[in-house]
mmCIF file of C-alpha atoms in Angstrom:
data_model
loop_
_atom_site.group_PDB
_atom_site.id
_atom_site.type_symbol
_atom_site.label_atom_id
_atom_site.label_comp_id
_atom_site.label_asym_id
_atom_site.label_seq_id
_atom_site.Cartn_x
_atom_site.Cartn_y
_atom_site.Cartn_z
ATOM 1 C CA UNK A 1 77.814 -48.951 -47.891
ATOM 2 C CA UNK A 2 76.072 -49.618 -51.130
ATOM 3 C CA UNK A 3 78.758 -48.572 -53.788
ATOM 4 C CA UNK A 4 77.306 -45.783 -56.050
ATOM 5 C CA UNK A 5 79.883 -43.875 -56.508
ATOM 6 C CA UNK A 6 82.094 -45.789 -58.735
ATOM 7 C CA UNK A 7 79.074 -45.909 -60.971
ATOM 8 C CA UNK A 8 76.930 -42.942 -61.155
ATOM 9 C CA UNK A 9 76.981 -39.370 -60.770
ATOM 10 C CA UNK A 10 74.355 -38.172 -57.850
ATOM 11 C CA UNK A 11 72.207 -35.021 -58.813
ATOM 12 C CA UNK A 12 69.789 -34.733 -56.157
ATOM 13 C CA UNK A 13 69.208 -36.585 -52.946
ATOM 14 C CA UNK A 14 65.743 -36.462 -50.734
ATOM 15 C CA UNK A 15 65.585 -38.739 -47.957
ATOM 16 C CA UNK A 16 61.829 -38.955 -45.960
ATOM 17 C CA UNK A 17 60.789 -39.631 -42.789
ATOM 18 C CA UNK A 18 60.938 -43.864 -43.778
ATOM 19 C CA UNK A 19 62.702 -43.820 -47.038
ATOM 20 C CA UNK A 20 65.238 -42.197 -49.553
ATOM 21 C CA UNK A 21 64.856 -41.007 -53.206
ATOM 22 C CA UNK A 22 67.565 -40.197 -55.554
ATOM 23 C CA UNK A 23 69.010 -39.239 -59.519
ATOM 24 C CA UNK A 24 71.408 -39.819 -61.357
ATOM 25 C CA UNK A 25 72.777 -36.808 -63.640
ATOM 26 C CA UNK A 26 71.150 -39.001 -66.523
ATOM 27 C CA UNK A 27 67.686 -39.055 -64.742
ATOM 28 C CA UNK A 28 67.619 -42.493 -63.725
ATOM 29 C CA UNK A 29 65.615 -42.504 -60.148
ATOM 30 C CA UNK A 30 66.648 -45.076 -57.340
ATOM 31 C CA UNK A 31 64.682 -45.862 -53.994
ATOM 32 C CA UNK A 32 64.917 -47.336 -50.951
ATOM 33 C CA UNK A 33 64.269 -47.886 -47.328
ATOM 34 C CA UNK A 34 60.995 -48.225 -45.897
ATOM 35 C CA UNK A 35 57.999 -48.978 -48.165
ATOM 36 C CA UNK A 36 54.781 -49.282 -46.118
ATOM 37 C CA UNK A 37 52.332 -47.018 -48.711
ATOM 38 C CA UNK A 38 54.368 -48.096 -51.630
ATOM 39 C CA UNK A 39 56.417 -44.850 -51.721
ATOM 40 C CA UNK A 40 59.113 -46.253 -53.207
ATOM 41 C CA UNK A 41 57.075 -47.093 -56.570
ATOM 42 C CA UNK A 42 58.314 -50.555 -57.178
ATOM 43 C CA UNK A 43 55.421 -52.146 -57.866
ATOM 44 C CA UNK A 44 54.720 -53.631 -54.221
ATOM 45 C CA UNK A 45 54.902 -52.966 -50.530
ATOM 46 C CA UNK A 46 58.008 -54.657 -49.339
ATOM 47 C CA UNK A 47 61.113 -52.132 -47.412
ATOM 48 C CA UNK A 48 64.506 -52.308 -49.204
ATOM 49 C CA UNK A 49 67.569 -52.192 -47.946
ATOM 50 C CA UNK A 50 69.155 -50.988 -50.918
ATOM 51 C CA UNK A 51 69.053 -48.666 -53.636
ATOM 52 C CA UNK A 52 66.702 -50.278 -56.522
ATOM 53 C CA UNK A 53 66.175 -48.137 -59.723
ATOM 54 C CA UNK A 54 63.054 -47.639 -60.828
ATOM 55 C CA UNK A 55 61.204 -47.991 -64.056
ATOM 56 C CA UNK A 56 60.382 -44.170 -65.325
ATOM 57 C CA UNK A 57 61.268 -42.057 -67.457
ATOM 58 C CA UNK A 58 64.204 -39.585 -66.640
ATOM 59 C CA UNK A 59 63.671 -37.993 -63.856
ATOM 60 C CA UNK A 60 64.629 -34.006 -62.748
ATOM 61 C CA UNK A 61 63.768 -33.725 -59.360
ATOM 62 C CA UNK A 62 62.922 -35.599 -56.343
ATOM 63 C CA UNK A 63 61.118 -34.904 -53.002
ATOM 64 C CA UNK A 64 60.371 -37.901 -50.601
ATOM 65 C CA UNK A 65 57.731 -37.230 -47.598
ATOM 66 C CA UNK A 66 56.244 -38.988 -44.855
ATOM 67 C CA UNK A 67 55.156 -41.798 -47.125
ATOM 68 C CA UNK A 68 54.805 -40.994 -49.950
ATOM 69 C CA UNK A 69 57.459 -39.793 -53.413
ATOM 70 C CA UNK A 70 57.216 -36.981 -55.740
ATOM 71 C CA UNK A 71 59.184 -36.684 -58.985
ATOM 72 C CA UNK A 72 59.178 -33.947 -61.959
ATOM 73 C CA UNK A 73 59.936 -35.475 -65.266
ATOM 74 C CA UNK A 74 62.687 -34.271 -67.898
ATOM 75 C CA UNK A 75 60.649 -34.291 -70.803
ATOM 76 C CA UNK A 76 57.183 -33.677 -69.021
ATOM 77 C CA UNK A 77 53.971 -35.364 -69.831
ATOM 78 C CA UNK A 78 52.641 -35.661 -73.434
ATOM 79 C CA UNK A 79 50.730 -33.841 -74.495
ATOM 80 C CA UNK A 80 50.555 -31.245 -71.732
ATOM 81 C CA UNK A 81 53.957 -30.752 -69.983
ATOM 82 C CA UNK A 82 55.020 -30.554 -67.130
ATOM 83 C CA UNK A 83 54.148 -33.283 -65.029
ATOM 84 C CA UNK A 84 54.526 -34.879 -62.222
ATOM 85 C CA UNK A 85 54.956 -38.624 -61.097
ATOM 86 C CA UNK A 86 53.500 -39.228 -57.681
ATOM 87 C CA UNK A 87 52.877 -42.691 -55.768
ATOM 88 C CA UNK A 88 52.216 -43.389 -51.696
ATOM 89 C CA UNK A 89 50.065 -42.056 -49.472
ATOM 90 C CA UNK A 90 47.620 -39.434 -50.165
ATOM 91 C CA UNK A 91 44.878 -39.528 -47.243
ATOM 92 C CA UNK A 92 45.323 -35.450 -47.089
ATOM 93 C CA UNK A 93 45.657 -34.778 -50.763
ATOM 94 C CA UNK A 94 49.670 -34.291 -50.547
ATOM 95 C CA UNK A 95 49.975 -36.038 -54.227
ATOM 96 C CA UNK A 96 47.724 -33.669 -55.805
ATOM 97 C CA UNK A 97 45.487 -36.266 -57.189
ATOM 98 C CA UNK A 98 42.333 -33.847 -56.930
ATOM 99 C CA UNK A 99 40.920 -36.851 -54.545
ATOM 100 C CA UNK A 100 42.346 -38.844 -52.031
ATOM 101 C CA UNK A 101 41.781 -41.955 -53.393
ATOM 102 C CA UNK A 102 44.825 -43.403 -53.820
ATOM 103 C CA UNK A 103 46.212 -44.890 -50.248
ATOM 104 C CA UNK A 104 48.711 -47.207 -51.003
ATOM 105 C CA UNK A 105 49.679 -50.189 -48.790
ATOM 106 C CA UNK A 106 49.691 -53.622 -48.015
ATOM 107 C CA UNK A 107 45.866 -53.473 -47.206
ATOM 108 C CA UNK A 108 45.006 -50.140 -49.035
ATOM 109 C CA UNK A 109 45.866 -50.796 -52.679
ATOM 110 C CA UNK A 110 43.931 -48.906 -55.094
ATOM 111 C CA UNK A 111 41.680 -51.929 -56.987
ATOM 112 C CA UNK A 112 41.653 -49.893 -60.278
ATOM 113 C CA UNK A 113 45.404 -48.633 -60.077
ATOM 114 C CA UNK A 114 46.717 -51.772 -59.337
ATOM 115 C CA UNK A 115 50.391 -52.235 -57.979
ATOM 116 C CA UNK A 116 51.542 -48.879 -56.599
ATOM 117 C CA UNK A 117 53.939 -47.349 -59.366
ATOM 118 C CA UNK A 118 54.087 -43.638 -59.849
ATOM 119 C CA UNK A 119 51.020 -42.168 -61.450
ATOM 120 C CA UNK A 120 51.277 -38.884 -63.169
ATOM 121 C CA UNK A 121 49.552 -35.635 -62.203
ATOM 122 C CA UNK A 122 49.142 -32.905 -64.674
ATOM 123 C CA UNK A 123 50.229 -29.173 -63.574
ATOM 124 C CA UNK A 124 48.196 -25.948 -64.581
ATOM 125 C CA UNK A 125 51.555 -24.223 -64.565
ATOM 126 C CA UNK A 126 53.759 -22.752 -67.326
ATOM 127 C CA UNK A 127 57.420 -23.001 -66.173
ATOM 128 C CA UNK A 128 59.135 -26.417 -65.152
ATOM 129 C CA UNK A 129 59.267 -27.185 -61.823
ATOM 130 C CA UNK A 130 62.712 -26.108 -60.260
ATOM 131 C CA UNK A 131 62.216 -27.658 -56.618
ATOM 132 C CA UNK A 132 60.244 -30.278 -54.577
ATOM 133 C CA UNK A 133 59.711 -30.402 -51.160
ATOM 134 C CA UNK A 134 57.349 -32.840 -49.544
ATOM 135 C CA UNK A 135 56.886 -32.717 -45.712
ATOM 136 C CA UNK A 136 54.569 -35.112 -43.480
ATOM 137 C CA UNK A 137 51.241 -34.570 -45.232
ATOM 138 C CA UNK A 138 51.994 -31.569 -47.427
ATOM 139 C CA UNK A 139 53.708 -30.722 -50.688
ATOM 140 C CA UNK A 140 55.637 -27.690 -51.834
ATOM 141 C CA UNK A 141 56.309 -27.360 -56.035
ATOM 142 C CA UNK A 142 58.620 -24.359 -56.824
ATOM 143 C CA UNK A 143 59.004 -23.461 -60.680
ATOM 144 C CA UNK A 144 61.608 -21.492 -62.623
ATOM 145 C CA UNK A 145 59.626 -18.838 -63.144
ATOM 146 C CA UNK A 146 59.412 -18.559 -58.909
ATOM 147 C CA UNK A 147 56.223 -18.876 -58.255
ATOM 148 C CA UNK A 148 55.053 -21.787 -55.608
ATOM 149 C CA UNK A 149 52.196 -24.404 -55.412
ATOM 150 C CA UNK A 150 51.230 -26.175 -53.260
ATOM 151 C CA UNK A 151 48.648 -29.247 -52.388
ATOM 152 C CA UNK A 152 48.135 -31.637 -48.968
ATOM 153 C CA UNK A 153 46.519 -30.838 -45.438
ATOM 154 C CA UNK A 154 45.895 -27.595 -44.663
ATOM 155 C CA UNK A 155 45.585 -27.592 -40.691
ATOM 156 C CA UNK A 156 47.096 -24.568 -39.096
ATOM 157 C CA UNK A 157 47.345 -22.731 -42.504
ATOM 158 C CA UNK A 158 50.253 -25.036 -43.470
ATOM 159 C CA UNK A 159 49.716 -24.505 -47.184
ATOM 160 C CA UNK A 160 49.459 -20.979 -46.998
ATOM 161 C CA UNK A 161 46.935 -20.436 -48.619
ATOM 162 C CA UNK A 162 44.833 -18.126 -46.303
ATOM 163 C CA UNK A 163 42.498 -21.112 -45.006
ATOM 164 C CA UNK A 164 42.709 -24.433 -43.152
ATOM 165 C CA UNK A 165 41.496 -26.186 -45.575
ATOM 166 C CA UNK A 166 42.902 -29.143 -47.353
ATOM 167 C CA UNK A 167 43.986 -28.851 -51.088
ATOM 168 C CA UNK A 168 43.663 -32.447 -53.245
ATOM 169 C CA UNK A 169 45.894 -30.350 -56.471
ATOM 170 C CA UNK A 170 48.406 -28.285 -56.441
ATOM 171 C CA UNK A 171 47.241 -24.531 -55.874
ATOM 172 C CA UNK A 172 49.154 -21.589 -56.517
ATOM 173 C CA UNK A 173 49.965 -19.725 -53.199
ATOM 174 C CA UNK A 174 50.666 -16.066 -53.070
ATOM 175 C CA UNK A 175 53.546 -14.414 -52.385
ATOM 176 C CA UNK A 176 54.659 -11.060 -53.018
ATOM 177 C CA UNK A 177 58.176 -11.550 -54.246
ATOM 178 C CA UNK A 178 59.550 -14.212 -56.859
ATOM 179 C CA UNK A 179 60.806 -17.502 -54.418
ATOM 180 C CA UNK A 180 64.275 -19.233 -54.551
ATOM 181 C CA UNK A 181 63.636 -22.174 -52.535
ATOM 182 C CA UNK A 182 60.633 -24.095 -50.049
ATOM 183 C CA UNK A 183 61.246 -25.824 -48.006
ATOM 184 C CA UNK A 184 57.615 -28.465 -45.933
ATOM 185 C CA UNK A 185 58.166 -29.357 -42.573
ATOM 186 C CA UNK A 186 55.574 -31.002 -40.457
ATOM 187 C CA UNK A 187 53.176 -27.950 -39.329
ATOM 188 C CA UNK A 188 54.501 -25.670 -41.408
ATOM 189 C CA UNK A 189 56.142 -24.167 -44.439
ATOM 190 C CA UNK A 190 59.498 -22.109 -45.360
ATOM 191 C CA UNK A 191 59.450 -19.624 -48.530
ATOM 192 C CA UNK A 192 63.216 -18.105 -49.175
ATOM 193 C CA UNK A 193 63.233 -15.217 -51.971
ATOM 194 C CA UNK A 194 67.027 -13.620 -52.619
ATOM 195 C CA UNK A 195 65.840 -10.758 -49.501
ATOM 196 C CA UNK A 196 63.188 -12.194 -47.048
ATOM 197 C CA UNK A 197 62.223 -15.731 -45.526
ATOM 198 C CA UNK A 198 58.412 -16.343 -45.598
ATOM 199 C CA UNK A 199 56.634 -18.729 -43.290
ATOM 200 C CA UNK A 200 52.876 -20.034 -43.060
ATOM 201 C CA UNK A 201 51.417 -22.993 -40.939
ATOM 202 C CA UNK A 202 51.219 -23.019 -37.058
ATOM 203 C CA UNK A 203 48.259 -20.723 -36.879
ATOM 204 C CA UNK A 204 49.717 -18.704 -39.294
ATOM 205 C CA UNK A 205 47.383 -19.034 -42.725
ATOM 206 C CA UNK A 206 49.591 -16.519 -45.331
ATOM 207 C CA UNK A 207 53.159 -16.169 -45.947
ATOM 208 C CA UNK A 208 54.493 -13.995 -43.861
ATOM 209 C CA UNK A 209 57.746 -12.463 -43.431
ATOM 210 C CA UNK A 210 60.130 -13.591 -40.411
ATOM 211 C CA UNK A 211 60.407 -10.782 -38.881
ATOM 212 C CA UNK A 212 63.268 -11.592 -37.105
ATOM 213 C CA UNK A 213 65.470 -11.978 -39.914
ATOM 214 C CA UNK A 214 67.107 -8.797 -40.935
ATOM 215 C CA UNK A 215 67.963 -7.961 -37.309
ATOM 216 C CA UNK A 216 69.496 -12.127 -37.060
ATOM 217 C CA UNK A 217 71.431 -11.419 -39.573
ATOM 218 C CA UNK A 218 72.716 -8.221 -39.319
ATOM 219 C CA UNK A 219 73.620 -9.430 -35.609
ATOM 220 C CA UNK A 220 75.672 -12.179 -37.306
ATOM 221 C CA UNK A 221 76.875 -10.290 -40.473
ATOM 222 C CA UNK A 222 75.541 -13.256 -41.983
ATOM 223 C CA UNK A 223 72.935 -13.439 -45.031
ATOM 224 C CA UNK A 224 70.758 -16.582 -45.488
ATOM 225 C CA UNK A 225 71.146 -18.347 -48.394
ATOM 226 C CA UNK A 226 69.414 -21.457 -47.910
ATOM 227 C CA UNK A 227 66.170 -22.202 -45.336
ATOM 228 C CA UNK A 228 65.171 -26.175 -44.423
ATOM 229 C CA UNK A 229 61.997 -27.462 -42.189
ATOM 230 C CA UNK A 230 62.373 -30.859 -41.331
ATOM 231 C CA UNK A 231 59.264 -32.473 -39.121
ATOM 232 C CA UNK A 232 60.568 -31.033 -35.746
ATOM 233 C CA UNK A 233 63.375 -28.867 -36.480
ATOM 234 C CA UNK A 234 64.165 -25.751 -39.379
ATOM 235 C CA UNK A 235 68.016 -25.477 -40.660
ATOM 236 C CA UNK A 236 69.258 -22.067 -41.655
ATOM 237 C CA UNK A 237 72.244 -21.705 -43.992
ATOM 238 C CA UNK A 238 74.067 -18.585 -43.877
ATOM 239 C CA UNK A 239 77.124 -16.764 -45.497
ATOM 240 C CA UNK A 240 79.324 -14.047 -44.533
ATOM 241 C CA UNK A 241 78.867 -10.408 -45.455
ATOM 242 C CA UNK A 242 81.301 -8.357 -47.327
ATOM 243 C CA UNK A 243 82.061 -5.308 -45.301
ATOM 244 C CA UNK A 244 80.509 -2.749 -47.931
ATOM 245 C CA UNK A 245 77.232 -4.963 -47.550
ATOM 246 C CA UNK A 246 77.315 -4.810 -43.507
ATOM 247 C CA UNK A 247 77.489 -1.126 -43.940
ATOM 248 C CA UNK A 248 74.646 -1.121 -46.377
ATOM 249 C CA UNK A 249 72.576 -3.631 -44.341
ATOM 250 C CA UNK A 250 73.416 -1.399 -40.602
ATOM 251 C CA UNK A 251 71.932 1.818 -43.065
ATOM 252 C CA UNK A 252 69.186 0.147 -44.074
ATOM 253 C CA UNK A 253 68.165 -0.859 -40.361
ATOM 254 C CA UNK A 254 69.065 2.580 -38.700
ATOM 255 C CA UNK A 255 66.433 3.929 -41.238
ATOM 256 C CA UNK A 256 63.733 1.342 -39.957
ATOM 257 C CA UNK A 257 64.540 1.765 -36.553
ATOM 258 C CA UNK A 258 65.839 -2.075 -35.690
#
């Protein structure tokens, strides 16, 4: 086991499909694991077996995908914060780039980039970005202010959007309550406010509300608090009701008829 612990404080892990991002509480980003695209924005295509900090500036937040790593910086991007730092593979548009020219790899590198090292991407946003979650060919961006964009391959209305269509920047999606946390999976995507869970992708092009939540959890006497789509699987989080909120909750769906 590599040993971190002694020596830093761990804010935020991701770990991808091939490889594993995270920061320090200082903001100092470390990478390893598999490193086929250049995901792990070292400057070259070679895996690593253990954790290797990398040159940027200090870092807030982390999300690793498929193949490819997205980061949010502290201080943004000067002139225009905030900003991202992206590097990896972006055949679908998942870094935002606003093209798809940058496919990283051993036989793919970018002739005018050069070595694959995170590139920044400048956000038409005005809050900082609270949360970033990259899936196989998609990207989720969550803000403080709780509204969601979100860029990558729009197949089966992944993006939710209200199309198929794939998105090469990050577009705002709508939603009709402030968000808490996304969450990317493979075909699809997770939107958690404080009340509802939202999902789009697998033929299903808006956000839409799970409908089977409020009779789940009322079943349970459990309230979500935290939603998670991995490539093949989705993780629900729950806690456990107070029993002046059951009562409220079993009110609430008497009057709707669950």
């Amino acid at each position: 086991v590599w040993p971190i612990a002694p020596r830093y404080s761990v804010k935020e892990v991701s770990v991808g499909a091939f490889h594993v991002l995270f920061i320090t509480k200082k903001g100092s980003l470390f990478a390893y694991g598999g490193n086929k695209h250049g995901q792990l924005g070292l400057g070259h295509c070679e895996d690593r077996y253990h954790p290797e900090l990398v040159p940027v500036d200090p870092v807030t937040h982390v999300g690793a995908g498929a193949y490819y790593s997205i980061v949010s910086y502290a201080q943004g991007c000067f002139p225009t914060p905030p900003c991202l730092g992206v590097v990896g593979k972006n055949t679908s548009g998942q870094l935002g780039l606003r093209s798809n020219n940058l496919y990283l790899g051993k036989r793919h590198l970018n002739a005018h980039l050069g070595e694959p090292v995170f590139q920044n991407v400048f956000l038409n946003a005005h809050a900082n970005v609270k949360q970033i979650s990259a899936g196989w060919s998609h990207s989720l961006l969550l803000f403080e202010d709780g509204t969601v964009h979100a860029s990558g391959i729009g197949f089966l209305g992944r993006l939710g959007l209200g199309d198929e269509q794939d998105r090469h920047e990050f577009t705002k999606v709508v939603l009709e309550q402030q968000i808490e946390q996304v969450s990317a999976g493979e075909t699809f995507s997770l939107f958690r406010s404080t009340s509802k869970t939202f999902f789009s992708g697998d033929n299903v092009l808006t956000p839409t509300v799970v409908d089977s939540d409020a009779l789940a959890v009322y079943a349970a006497h459990k309230r979500i608090i935290s939603v998670k789509g991995s490539y093949f699987t989705t993780e629900v989080v729950v806690e456990q009701l107070e029993q002046d909120e059951i009562k409220t909750l079993s009110d609430t769906l008497e009057e709707i008829d669950l």
